Amino acid sequence: MTRRTTDLGLLALAFALCGCGTGCGGAAETGGGSDTPNAVADEDRPASCPSQAPAPDPLPGIRPEHRTLAYWLEQVRRYGDPDAVLMTPEQIAAHDRALRLGDDPVGPTPLGGELDGAGVNGEIDERLAYLREKLESGAYLDEDGERVATDWLARPSVDLAPDLRVATAHVPLRCGPRVEGLYTPALDHDFDRNACSTVRAQEPLELLARWPNGMWLARSRYTVGWIAGDAPLSPPVPADRRAALLEGPRLQVVDAQELAGADLPANTFLPLVGDQVVVATGDGFRDAPKPDGIPTARPLTRRAVLESAFALEGQPYGWGGREGQRDCSRFLLDVFAGFGLSLPRHSSRQAMAGTFVIETGEATRREKAMLLETANEAGIVLLHFPGHIAMYLGEDAEGEPMAIHAFSEYLTPCDETGPDGEPLETANRVDRITVSDLNLGEKSSRTDFLSRITHVTVLGTAPGAALRGAATMRPAAPVSRPADDATCEDTLDAAVFRSPWRPNTEQPLRVIVTATQDPGPVELAIFDPEGRRVDVPVHELGGPPFTYWAEVPEPAQGRWTAVLGDGPRHVACEHFGVARGKPRADGRAANAPAWDPTWAWERDTENLYSAFVEQLFREPEGEDVTWPNLQVLVNDRERNLLFDHRSQDEEAALDLEPDCADLPYFLRAYFAWKLKLPFAWRQCSRGRGEGRPPQCPASPKTNLDPVDAVSDVGAFEALIREVSRNVHSSTQRTVPRTDDSDVYPVPITRRALRPGTVYADPYGHILVVAGWQPQTLDGYGVLLAADAQPDGTVGRRRFWRGSFLFTPETEDSGPGFKAWRPAVYDRRERRMTLVDNASLAESRVYTPFSMQQYEGSADDFYDSVEALINPRPLEPASVQRSLVDALEESVVRRVVSVDNGEQWVRDHGGQTMAMPEGSAIFQTSGPWEDFATPSRDLRLLISLDAVVDFADAVRRAPERFGLDATEVDATLAELRQVLDRELESRKFTYTRSDGSAQELTLKQVVDRMEAFEMAYNPNDCVEVRWGAPEGSDELRTCRRHAPRGQRAQMQSAYRPWFSTRHRPPR
C-alpha cells in the first residue's frame, strides 16, 4: 500500500483518487465543475459574459463527420491497419498483472484476497480528516448552501471483515459516511464532492464493516467508500462462484435487457462460463444462456476500440459515475473493459497504466502535437493533464489533432472585465462524451487542452525508435518457470545463449537473450536447478536487435532455465545444464584448420554479434572515451560478453591491437572463433582511382585454411596475424555491386545499421557501428561508431559529416555502410562459400543488399541517416548544440594525436619526419601515417563547415525542423546567438613547446580555419599545428618548423585539397 502521511496536501490527493479527480476537462487545481478562476457573481457580470453557458453544438472546429465512427476508421489508416492487433488477450492479461505489482500498484485492487487492514484503516482516517478540514473551512456545503456539522465524521472502532457481494443495480459509493451530497460554494449540483464512484450493476464489491449510521463501509476494485445500508446487493458470493466472478472472462451485454430475473443496464459485464453467463440477483446467483454480446477475451485493435468509444458518443457526462453515467476516466475504463483490460478508476492513475508513458515535460505545444502523431503509430493514445484524460483520435483531414472524451466544460475568455477590472471567463458546459479538437480553452486562464497535456500514454506495441528514448515502459509481469513437460524453446528471432560455451560450476554463468523485434515489456528470469528464481541484475542493450543479459557468479550444477517474457507470454525459453567442472581443451592436429565451424551465421548469431559489439564499446551517454588498444576492451569482463567463453583463460594469451582497417576484421574473427562460426576474408588490391577500384579474388581465405599452432588460442593468433597482413583500408571500399568482397552495401534502415555494421569512407578510414543512443523528448539521438588509429588506440565517434565522410560516386570505391557477407560452411564438402548480392537482395535471413546509399546526393545520404538518428523533428537549437558537441569531440581527439606526434619528435631527438608525395600524405605507412594528421584535419575542416553553416541547412529545409516559413528568420537569429555562446563556452587545453598549458576555445578554432589547412605536419611545432597567429604570444614558444621544401609543397600542391574540402582519389 501507499506510504501514509498526515500532510493534508497529500490527503487531498488520496481523496481525489476516489473518483475522476475533478470535473473532467475543468480546473484540475480549482476543483473543476463550475468553479471558474474568477468567482465574480453573475449579477456583477455583463450579460454577454455569464459564469456558465451551454457549449455550442457542434463544438468549435467540429463538423458532423468528426463525430462519426466511419470518418475516424478512415483517418486512422495513416497510423496503421485498423485491424492490426495491438495487444493480444495474452498480452492484456500480462498487462493487467503488471499493473497490480508493487507497494503502490497502478491497477485496480483485486478483491477476494487478503485484506490489508492497516492500509484500509489509514485510508479511512485520511479521508475523514480531509473531509473535516473541508467542512470546517466552509469549502464544502450541503445542497442548500448551508454549513455541515462534522459529528458524523467521528471515527468509530470497527472490525474489518470482507464479505464479497455483487451489486444488482448501480450503487453510489460515497466518499464519506453520508448519503447526502457535498458541494462547493458555487452549488453546482452536477458536482457532488461526496460522490467518489459508482459500483455498476453486476460488479463485485466487498462489504468491510457496518457503520454506526447504518451505512456499509465497502471496497470496490477502484476505491474504498460508503454505500447505503439498503443498497441493492446479492447475497454473499459462494466459494464455487468466486473465481468466475473475480477473475474469469466476461461478456459485454451491449443492450439493456431483463435476464434471469435481473434488470441489466446497457453495457453490463457478466461472468462468462462456457456458453452461459452468471447473473447476480437479490436472492442468489443464476446461470443463464449466453445472450447477444461481445466476449472480452479478444484482441485490442484500433477498429474495435473506436467502435467501443463511438458507441458511447453523445451520452451524458456524470461526475463520479453518477447514475451510471461516465466521467472522463469511467468512459475509458468502460471502453477498455470490453477487451478485458482493467484500467484504474482515476485519470492520474490511468495516465500511468499504458504499455509505455511519455511525460511531456517542457515540450512546446508544437512539439506535443508532433509527439502525439508519432505515438499514435504505436497504439491507442491517451492524453492526460491534471484532472482529465482523453482518447486521442489523431489528426483530421485538415491536420487538426482531435480526441474523444467525456468532459464537463472548457473556458473561453470574455472581452469584458469584472467590476475591479479583472479578466472574466465563461465556463462552456459540454457535459457529454464527444469529439473535440485540442484548441478548446485557448487563451483562457487554463490554456488550451493541447498545451496542458502532461502525459502521453500508449496502449499497444513497443515504442519504436522514434519514442524509445522518451518513453517509460511499464514493468513486466513476473514470469514463472515452465513445468518440465511444458513448451520451453527459443527461435532464430528470439534466442537464448549461454557463456561459457559449456556452462560449468567453475566459471560465472552468463545468459544472453537476443530478439530481432522489440519484445516490449519483458523480464529475463533465471531459475536454478531447484526451480528458484536467481536474483541477479539484468542488463539491457538497445535495438534493433534487442538484448538482455545477466550473470550468475557461482552457478550450481544441474538443469537451469532461462525465460524472457511478460507474465504468461514467453518470448524465449531454454533449459540447459551446468556441468561440475570446466571442459578440457581439445588437442589439435598439426596444420589443422584454425577451427572447424559448428555454428552458422543466421539471425540469432548475427543478433548476438551486434550485442557483442555494442556491449564492448558501451559507455554512459555523453562520455567521449578512448582506449589504448582493443585488447584492453576484450580483457574487461564487464564489456566482453564472451570473456573466457572457450574456458581456456584465452584473453590472457591474446594481444589484439588493430589499426582502423584491421578493427572490423579483428572483431568479426574474434567473435567467429569464440562461437566456432565460419570466417572468411580476401586479400584485395588497393585501387588507384581513375576508374580502377580495389579488386578482390573470387576465392576467399577462411578459417578452414591450415595453421601451425598447438592450441586453440594459438590457432586464432596465427589466423589473426594472417588477416592483419592481408587486409587494408581499401579491402572494405570495394565497389557496391561486386560479389567478390567481404562486405556489401545495405539499405539505410534502423535494422540494417545495427552494431557491427562497417562504415568505409571514400578516403580510407574505416569505422564499426557501435551503438545508438535514442532521441529523447528534449534531446537528440546519436549514432556511435568505433574506430582504431594507426597507433592502436580505439575510440568512439558520433555520426555526422565531419566524421563519416561520404560520396555517392562509386567508380573508384564503394563508401558507406556495409554488412559482413555471410560465410556458409558445407560440412559434408568441407567447403566455404559467401552469399552473393542477388541472393542477399531477396534474403529474409540476412540484411538485404541495397544500392540505396548511392541513389541520391551526399546531402540525401546524410539526411536519410539523420532521419534514423532523430526520427522526430528536432528543435534547431538542439541540433546546433549537437554539432558543437561533435566538433568538441573531434578537437579533443586531435589534442591526443598532436601530442603523440610531439612525443615521436622527442623520442627521435628532433629528427625530421619524411613527408610522402601527393595523395600519399593521406594514406601511407611509417611515422607519417602514424603521427601526421592530414585526414583528421580534413575531417575537422568539414566539421567546422557543418557547425558554422548549419543555419543555411535550416533555411533550405525548415520542414525537417518542424518550422513553417514564418518562423525561419527568428529561428536563424536565435541559432546565431546559440552558436556564438556554445563556441565561446567550450574550452580545451594543449601543451605548448615549453611545457606550459595553452587554453583555447572552439571559437578560436573556428577563427583559425584557414590555418588548419596547413597544420597537419608533425615537423611543425605544436603551436603551428594549433594555428597560433603570427606575432602572437602563443606562437612565441614555437621551437621548430617543417623544412621549407615541405611547407612549399603543402602550400602550392596540397592546400587546395583542404581549402576545397576535397581529398584526391588514390
mmCIF file with all atom_site columns, C-alpha atoms in Angstrom, residues 113 203 387 393 422 446 559 571 609 913 935:
data_model
loop_
_atom_site.group_PDB
_atom_site.id
_atom_site.type_symbol
_atom_site.label_atom_id
_atom_site.label_alt_id
_atom_site.label_comp_id
_atom_site.label_asym_id
_atom_site.label_entity_id
_atom_site.label_seq_id
_atom_site.pdbx_PDB_ins_code
_atom_site.Cartn_x
_atom_site.Cartn_y
_atom_site.Cartn_z
_atom_site.occupancy
_atom_site.B_iso_or_equiv
_atom_site.pdbx_formal_charge
_atom_site.auth_seq_id
_atom_site.auth_comp_id
_atom_site.auth_asym_id
_atom_site.auth_atom_id
_atom_site.pdbx_PDB_model_num
ATOM 1  C CA . GLY A 1 113 ? -7.787  -11.804 -1.325  1.00 0.00 ? 113 GLY A CA 1
ATOM 2  C CA . GLU A 1 203 ? -19.802 -5.573  -10.437 1.00 0.00 ? 203 GLU A CA 1
ATOM 3  C CA . GLY A 1 387 ? -7.914  16.287  -13.616 1.00 0.00 ? 387 GLY A CA 1
ATOM 4  C CA . LEU A 1 393 ? -8.075  10.098  -32.322 1.00 0.00 ? 393 LEU A CA 1
ATOM 5  C CA . GLU A 1 422 ? -10.297 41.563  -13.511 1.00 0.00 ? 422 GLU A CA 1
ATOM 6  C CA . ARG A 1 446 ? -6.291  27.277  -18.040 1.00 0.00 ? 446 ARG A CA 1
ATOM 7  C CA . ARG A 1 559 ? 19.442  -28.171 -15.004 1.00 0.00 ? 559 ARG A CA 1
ATOM 8  C CA . VAL A 1 571 ? 9.327   -14.690 -25.815 1.00 0.00 ? 571 VAL A CA 1
ATOM 9  C CA . TYR A 1 609 ? 27.321  -10.318 -32.839 1.00 0.00 ? 609 TYR A CA 1
ATOM 10 C CA . MET A 1 913 ? 59.927  13.150  -40.465 1.00 0.00 ? 913 MET A CA 1
ATOM 11 C CA . SER A 1 935 ? 42.983  13.014  -42.894 1.00 0.00 ? 935 SER A CA 1
#
